[in-house]
């Protein structure tokens, strides 16, 4: 089974930091770009970041540039999202998934369970 299990969410005050992790299994992780998506209450899904299969190119939605950093460890089949200077607008369920970047960040067909990030003002 394909699994992408996100973890590391929680409650944090505005200006704080969180580091999300995603453990992948059931597919050839190092062959795929992987990234993070989020869905805020009452809103649609948004592509946050995507990193290529080698880990040497990363893409970010404008709203998180300079605050979030994506990374991956192919040996461990892990992808990470370091989130700094969080604000209430970052509150959402965060998912990891395979991804592509074409005029935006789009999910592939491999998804995982999300982790809730709540930022209080």
PDB file of C-alpha atoms in Angstrom:
ATOM      1  CA  UNK A   1       0.000   0.000   0.000  1.00  0.00           C
ATOM      2  CA  UNK A   2       1.091   3.541  -0.741  1.00  0.00           C
ATOM      3  CA  UNK A   3       1.363   5.493   2.473  1.00  0.00           C
ATOM      4  CA  UNK A   4       2.350   9.069   3.194  1.00  0.00           C
ATOM      5  CA  UNK A   5       1.946   9.719   6.889  1.00  0.00           C
ATOM      6  CA  UNK A   6       2.255  13.315   8.004  1.00  0.00           C
ATOM      7  CA  UNK A   7       3.036  14.293  11.587  1.00  0.00           C
ATOM      8  CA  UNK A   8       4.274  17.204  13.637  1.00  0.00           C
ATOM      9  CA  UNK A   9       1.242  19.445  13.656  1.00  0.00           C
ATOM     10  CA  UNK A  10      -0.052  21.165  16.742  1.00  0.00           C
ATOM     11  CA  UNK A  11      -1.052  24.426  18.344  1.00  0.00           C
ATOM     12  CA  UNK A  12       1.407  27.309  18.175  1.00  0.00           C
ATOM     13  CA  UNK A  13       1.244  31.029  18.766  1.00  0.00           C
ATOM     14  CA  UNK A  14       1.673  33.492  15.939  1.00  0.00           C
ATOM     15  CA  UNK A  15       5.355  33.988  15.215  1.00  0.00           C
ATOM     16  CA  UNK A  16       6.192  30.463  16.321  1.00  0.00           C
ATOM     17  CA  UNK A  17       7.590  27.506  14.411  1.00  0.00           C
ATOM     18  CA  UNK A  18       6.699  23.911  13.636  1.00  0.00           C
ATOM     19  CA  UNK A  19       8.479  21.198  11.714  1.00  0.00           C
ATOM     20  CA  UNK A  20       6.247  18.761   9.849  1.00  0.00           C
ATOM     21  CA  UNK A  21       7.440  15.314   8.824  1.00  0.00           C
ATOM     22  CA  UNK A  22       6.078  12.844   6.327  1.00  0.00           C
ATOM     23  CA  UNK A  23       7.046   9.188   6.155  1.00  0.00           C
ATOM     24  CA  UNK A  24       6.550   7.503   2.793  1.00  0.00           C
ATOM     25  CA  UNK A  25       6.245   3.830   1.949  1.00  0.00           C
ATOM     26  CA  UNK A  26       4.830   1.545  -0.708  1.00  0.00           C
ATOM     27  CA  UNK A  27       6.305   3.294  -3.742  1.00  0.00           C
ATOM     28  CA  UNK A  28       9.692   4.294  -5.154  1.00  0.00           C
ATOM     29  CA  UNK A  29       9.981   7.497  -3.177  1.00  0.00           C
ATOM     30  CA  UNK A  30      13.187   8.720  -4.808  1.00  0.00           C
ATOM     31  CA  UNK A  31      11.545   8.729  -8.252  1.00  0.00           C
ATOM     32  CA  UNK A  32       8.907  11.307  -7.338  1.00  0.00           C
ATOM     33  CA  UNK A  33       8.646  14.957  -6.507  1.00  0.00           C
ATOM     34  CA  UNK A  34       6.890  15.270  -3.157  1.00  0.00           C
ATOM     35  CA  UNK A  35       5.345  18.186  -1.411  1.00  0.00           C
ATOM     36  CA  UNK A  36       2.923  19.666   1.031  1.00  0.00           C
ATOM     37  CA  UNK A  37      -0.646  20.815   0.577  1.00  0.00           C
ATOM     38  CA  UNK A  38      -3.032  22.382   3.028  1.00  0.00           C
ATOM     39  CA  UNK A  39      -6.726  22.889   3.463  1.00  0.00           C
ATOM     40  CA  UNK A  40      -7.991  25.579   5.783  1.00  0.00           C
ATOM     41  CA  UNK A  41     -11.494  25.400   7.285  1.00  0.00           C
ATOM     42  CA  UNK A  42     -14.053  26.286   4.645  1.00  0.00           C
ATOM     43  CA  UNK A  43     -11.455  26.686   1.913  1.00  0.00           C
ATOM     44  CA  UNK A  44     -10.127  24.638  -0.943  1.00  0.00           C
ATOM     45  CA  UNK A  45      -6.900  22.719  -1.065  1.00  0.00           C
ATOM     46  CA  UNK A  46      -3.752  24.778  -1.674  1.00  0.00           C
ATOM     47  CA  UNK A  47      -0.346  23.632  -2.845  1.00  0.00           C
ATOM     48  CA  UNK A  48       2.248  24.924  -0.383  1.00  0.00           C
ATOM     49  CA  UNK A  49       5.556  23.495  -1.529  1.00  0.00           C
ATOM     50  CA  UNK A  50       7.040  20.853  -3.802  1.00  0.00           C
ATOM     51  CA  UNK A  51      10.573  19.465  -3.959  1.00  0.00           C
ATOM     52  CA  UNK A  52      11.976  17.533  -6.894  1.00  0.00           C
ATOM     53  CA  UNK A  53      13.137  13.933  -6.693  1.00  0.00           C
ATOM     54  CA  UNK A  54      16.808  14.864  -6.138  1.00  0.00           C
ATOM     55  CA  UNK A  55      15.973  17.486  -3.557  1.00  0.00           C
ATOM     56  CA  UNK A  56      17.838  20.273  -5.336  1.00  0.00           C
ATOM     57  CA  UNK A  57      14.862  22.297  -6.560  1.00  0.00           C
ATOM     58  CA  UNK A  58      12.043  23.510  -4.361  1.00  0.00           C
ATOM     59  CA  UNK A  59       8.963  25.547  -5.139  1.00  0.00           C
ATOM     60  CA  UNK A  60       6.744  27.524  -2.795  1.00  0.00           C
ATOM     61  CA  UNK A  61       3.434  29.313  -2.941  1.00  0.00           C
ATOM     62  CA  UNK A  62       4.034  33.059  -2.587  1.00  0.00           C
ATOM     63  CA  UNK A  63       2.376  33.288   0.825  1.00  0.00           C
ATOM     64  CA  UNK A  64       5.007  31.064   2.480  1.00  0.00           C
ATOM     65  CA  UNK A  65       8.174  32.100   0.650  1.00  0.00           C
ATOM     66  CA  UNK A  66      10.888  33.092   3.094  1.00  0.00           C
ATOM     67  CA  UNK A  67       9.059  31.425   5.995  1.00  0.00           C
ATOM     68  CA  UNK A  68       8.757  27.736   5.029  1.00  0.00           C
ATOM     69  CA  UNK A  69      11.530  25.375   3.932  1.00  0.00           C
ATOM     70  CA  UNK A  70      10.944  21.964   2.388  1.00  0.00           C
ATOM     71  CA  UNK A  71      13.534  19.199   2.434  1.00  0.00           C
ATOM     72  CA  UNK A  72      13.723  15.474   1.852  1.00  0.00           C
ATOM     73  CA  UNK A  73      15.829  12.484   2.824  1.00  0.00           C
ATOM     74  CA  UNK A  74      15.580   9.807   0.155  1.00  0.00           C
ATOM     75  CA  UNK A  75      17.461   7.255   2.240  1.00  0.00           C
ATOM     76  CA  UNK A  76      14.874   7.568   4.989  1.00  0.00           C
ATOM     77  CA  UNK A  77      11.951   8.144   2.600  1.00  0.00           C
ATOM     78  CA  UNK A  78      11.027  11.288   4.487  1.00  0.00           C
ATOM     79  CA  UNK A  79       9.959  14.777   3.510  1.00  0.00           C
ATOM     80  CA  UNK A  80       9.932  17.718   5.904  1.00  0.00           C
ATOM     81  CA  UNK A  81       8.434  21.185   6.107  1.00  0.00           C
ATOM     82  CA  UNK A  82      10.047  23.654   8.469  1.00  0.00           C
ATOM     83  CA  UNK A  83       7.550  26.422   9.126  1.00  0.00           C
ATOM     84  CA  UNK A  84       8.740  29.637  10.754  1.00  0.00           C
ATOM     85  CA  UNK A  85       7.032  32.901  11.614  1.00  0.00           C
ATOM     86  CA  UNK A  86       3.632  31.244  11.485  1.00  0.00           C
ATOM     87  CA  UNK A  87       0.496  33.353  11.334  1.00  0.00           C
ATOM     88  CA  UNK A  88      -3.193  32.506  11.828  1.00  0.00           C
ATOM     89  CA  UNK A  89      -3.689  32.293   8.052  1.00  0.00           C
ATOM     90  CA  UNK A  90      -1.442  29.222   8.096  1.00  0.00           C
ATOM     91  CA  UNK A  91      -4.021  27.316  10.149  1.00  0.00           C
ATOM     92  CA  UNK A  92      -5.007  24.242   8.140  1.00  0.00           C
ATOM     93  CA  UNK A  93      -4.728  20.505   7.810  1.00  0.00           C
ATOM     94  CA  UNK A  94      -1.414  19.814   6.097  1.00  0.00           C
ATOM     95  CA  UNK A  95      -1.006  16.832   3.792  1.00  0.00           C
ATOM     96  CA  UNK A  96       1.974  15.397   2.017  1.00  0.00           C
ATOM     97  CA  UNK A  97       1.634  13.998  -1.458  1.00  0.00           C
ATOM     98  CA  UNK A  98       3.488  13.476  -4.669  1.00  0.00           C
ATOM     99  CA  UNK A  99       3.404  16.692  -6.694  1.00  0.00           C
ATOM    100  CA  UNK A 100       4.052  18.484  -9.940  1.00  0.00           C
ATOM    101  CA  UNK A 101       4.731  22.150 -10.647  1.00  0.00           C
ATOM    102  CA  UNK A 102       3.028  23.636 -13.708  1.00  0.00           C
ATOM    103  CA  UNK A 103       1.696  27.171 -13.175  1.00  0.00           C
ATOM    104  CA  UNK A 104       1.230  26.240  -9.556  1.00  0.00           C
ATOM    105  CA  UNK A 105       1.752  23.239  -7.294  1.00  0.00           C
ATOM    106  CA  UNK A 106      -0.512  20.291  -8.043  1.00  0.00           C
ATOM    107  CA  UNK A 107      -0.948  16.997  -6.257  1.00  0.00           C
ATOM    108  CA  UNK A 108      -0.200  13.637  -7.762  1.00  0.00           C
ATOM    109  CA  UNK A 109      -2.131  10.491  -7.019  1.00  0.00           C
ATOM    110  CA  UNK A 110      -0.301   9.518  -3.863  1.00  0.00           C
ATOM    111  CA  UNK A 111      -1.766  11.140  -0.753  1.00  0.00           C
ATOM    112  CA  UNK A 112      -1.527  10.669   2.932  1.00  0.00           C
ATOM    113  CA  UNK A 113      -3.383  11.512   6.083  1.00  0.00           C
ATOM    114  CA  UNK A 114      -2.972  15.068   7.213  1.00  0.00           C
ATOM    115  CA  UNK A 115      -1.786  16.762  10.354  1.00  0.00           C
ATOM    116  CA  UNK A 116      -3.552  19.751  11.866  1.00  0.00           C
ATOM    117  CA  UNK A 117      -1.680  23.013  12.356  1.00  0.00           C
ATOM    118  CA  UNK A 118      -3.416  25.668  14.428  1.00  0.00           C
ATOM    119  CA  UNK A 119      -1.874  29.112  14.833  1.00  0.00           C
ATOM    120  CA  UNK A 120      -3.357  31.339  17.506  1.00  0.00           C
ATOM    121  CA  UNK A 121      -3.172  35.107  17.340  1.00  0.00           C
TER     122      UNK A 121
END
